[in-house]
């Protein structure tokens, strides 16, 4: 995982867009973003460590998503577009990268700057409920990830708007990070 401020320059969203301003895990934690490294070749398999973290965090369900042209078929372009639209969820977004790589961009509050998080195999990333974010593939054009959920799997994006600013999950998120 590598985190830095997004440069906001026009161009292909799949490129680095590195501003040259790196960030560390401590900064991400202040925003409620959690991160673990769980190597795929962990002795005994990565599953045991993922299961331990899932139990600790209360993640009860999981599935796998394969974001490739082959994996998504005719939905590939529309799904990539919807993933990259700025949005929030009322649940945490938890991803463990099995193969490939991509970018999660999160909005820093209160500066409203984009922070780009480049994830690779073995990265486990938790995006908190209520934070504005987006996702895109990088130049490899593929990622396979284990998705973990606290309850039944659901993925409901709420596009950023005046309405989402008054969403109880957004309000709670802003209140929690202000207390850090």
Tab-separated table of C-alpha atoms in Angstrom, residues 31-126:
chain	number	residue	atom	x	y	z
A	31	UNK	CA	-9.513	9.599	8.843
A	32	UNK	CA	-10.861	6.258	10.058
A	33	UNK	CA	-9.157	4.289	7.269
A	34	UNK	CA	-7.718	1.009	8.585
A	35	UNK	CA	-5.018	-1.080	6.961
A	36	UNK	CA	-3.329	-4.443	7.460
A	37	UNK	CA	-0.725	-6.340	5.455
A	38	UNK	CA	-1.599	-10.039	5.187
A	39	UNK	CA	0.810	-11.672	2.738
A	40	UNK	CA	-0.844	-14.239	0.494
A	41	UNK	CA	1.949	-16.693	1.274
A	42	UNK	CA	1.557	-16.428	5.066
A	43	UNK	CA	2.506	-19.701	6.784
A	44	UNK	CA	-0.665	-21.766	6.995
A	45	UNK	CA	-2.326	-19.524	4.409
A	46	UNK	CA	-3.675	-15.993	4.544
A	47	UNK	CA	-7.175	-17.274	5.371
A	48	UNK	CA	-6.377	-17.828	9.068
A	49	UNK	CA	-5.188	-14.226	9.508
A	50	UNK	CA	-8.133	-12.831	7.524
A	51	UNK	CA	-10.477	-14.925	9.687
A	52	UNK	CA	-8.817	-13.562	12.854
A	53	UNK	CA	-9.192	-9.955	11.695
A	54	UNK	CA	-12.770	-10.612	10.523
A	55	UNK	CA	-13.702	-11.998	13.936
A	56	UNK	CA	-11.977	-9.120	15.739
A	57	UNK	CA	-13.764	-6.517	13.575
A	58	UNK	CA	-17.138	-8.293	13.446
A	59	UNK	CA	-17.103	-9.159	9.737
A	60	UNK	CA	-19.514	-12.062	9.254
A	61	UNK	CA	-19.882	-12.423	5.481
A	62	UNK	CA	-17.640	-12.338	2.445
A	63	UNK	CA	-17.517	-12.782	-1.297
A	64	UNK	CA	-15.005	-12.266	-4.076
A	65	UNK	CA	-15.110	-9.630	-6.798
A	66	UNK	CA	-13.079	-9.901	-9.983
A	67	UNK	CA	-12.832	-6.482	-11.624
A	68	UNK	CA	-11.583	-7.286	-15.117
A	69	UNK	CA	-13.099	-7.091	-18.568
A	70	UNK	CA	-13.506	-10.866	-18.465
A	71	UNK	CA	-14.905	-10.884	-14.907
A	72	UNK	CA	-17.509	-8.165	-15.464
A	73	UNK	CA	-18.255	-8.715	-19.145
A	74	UNK	CA	-20.629	-6.167	-20.657
A	75	UNK	CA	-20.899	-4.370	-17.286
A	76	UNK	CA	-17.155	-3.555	-17.198
A	77	UNK	CA	-17.286	0.086	-18.388
A	78	UNK	CA	-20.441	1.011	-16.452
A	79	UNK	CA	-19.150	-0.608	-13.240
A	80	UNK	CA	-15.798	1.191	-13.488
A	81	UNK	CA	-17.669	4.438	-14.028
A	82	UNK	CA	-19.909	3.889	-10.999
A	83	UNK	CA	-16.941	2.873	-8.814
A	84	UNK	CA	-15.157	6.141	-9.722
A	85	UNK	CA	-18.134	8.417	-9.020
A	86	UNK	CA	-17.609	10.106	-5.656
A	87	UNK	CA	-19.881	8.418	-3.125
A	88	UNK	CA	-20.237	7.137	0.425
A	89	UNK	CA	-21.735	4.018	1.972
A	90	UNK	CA	-23.655	3.382	5.162
A	91	UNK	CA	-21.369	0.372	5.772
A	92	UNK	CA	-17.624	-0.027	5.881
A	93	UNK	CA	-16.044	-1.011	2.581
A	94	UNK	CA	-13.579	-3.815	3.340
A	95	UNK	CA	-11.293	-5.211	0.642
A	96	UNK	CA	-8.470	-7.757	0.776
A	97	UNK	CA	-6.517	-7.755	-2.489
A	98	UNK	CA	-5.888	-11.257	-3.848
A	99	UNK	CA	-4.364	-10.244	-7.191
A	100	UNK	CA	-3.967	-7.200	-9.394
A	101	UNK	CA	-3.983	-3.671	-8.009
A	102	UNK	CA	-5.973	-0.459	-7.968
A	103	UNK	CA	-6.596	2.899	-6.327
A	104	UNK	CA	-8.992	3.885	-3.570
A	105	UNK	CA	-9.311	7.649	-3.339
A	106	UNK	CA	-10.725	9.047	-0.075
A	107	UNK	CA	-11.711	12.622	0.747
A	108	UNK	CA	-9.777	14.161	3.580
A	109	UNK	CA	-12.031	16.062	5.963
A	110	UNK	CA	-12.153	19.014	6.410
A	111	UNK	CA	-9.660	19.964	3.638
A	112	UNK	CA	-11.699	18.064	0.996
A	113	UNK	CA	-8.472	16.978	-0.750
A	114	UNK	CA	-8.297	13.579	-2.416
A	115	UNK	CA	-5.932	11.041	-0.888
A	116	UNK	CA	-4.958	8.208	-3.241
A	117	UNK	CA	-4.299	4.759	-1.763
A	118	UNK	CA	-2.621	2.296	-4.128
A	119	UNK	CA	-3.396	-1.272	-3.047
A	120	UNK	CA	-1.617	-4.493	-4.006
A	121	UNK	CA	-1.946	-8.233	-3.257
A	122	UNK	CA	-1.889	-8.813	0.490
A	123	UNK	CA	-3.350	-5.389	1.374
A	124	UNK	CA	-6.475	-5.322	3.558
A	125	UNK	CA	-8.124	-1.900	3.514
A	126	UNK	CA	-11.162	-0.694	5.463
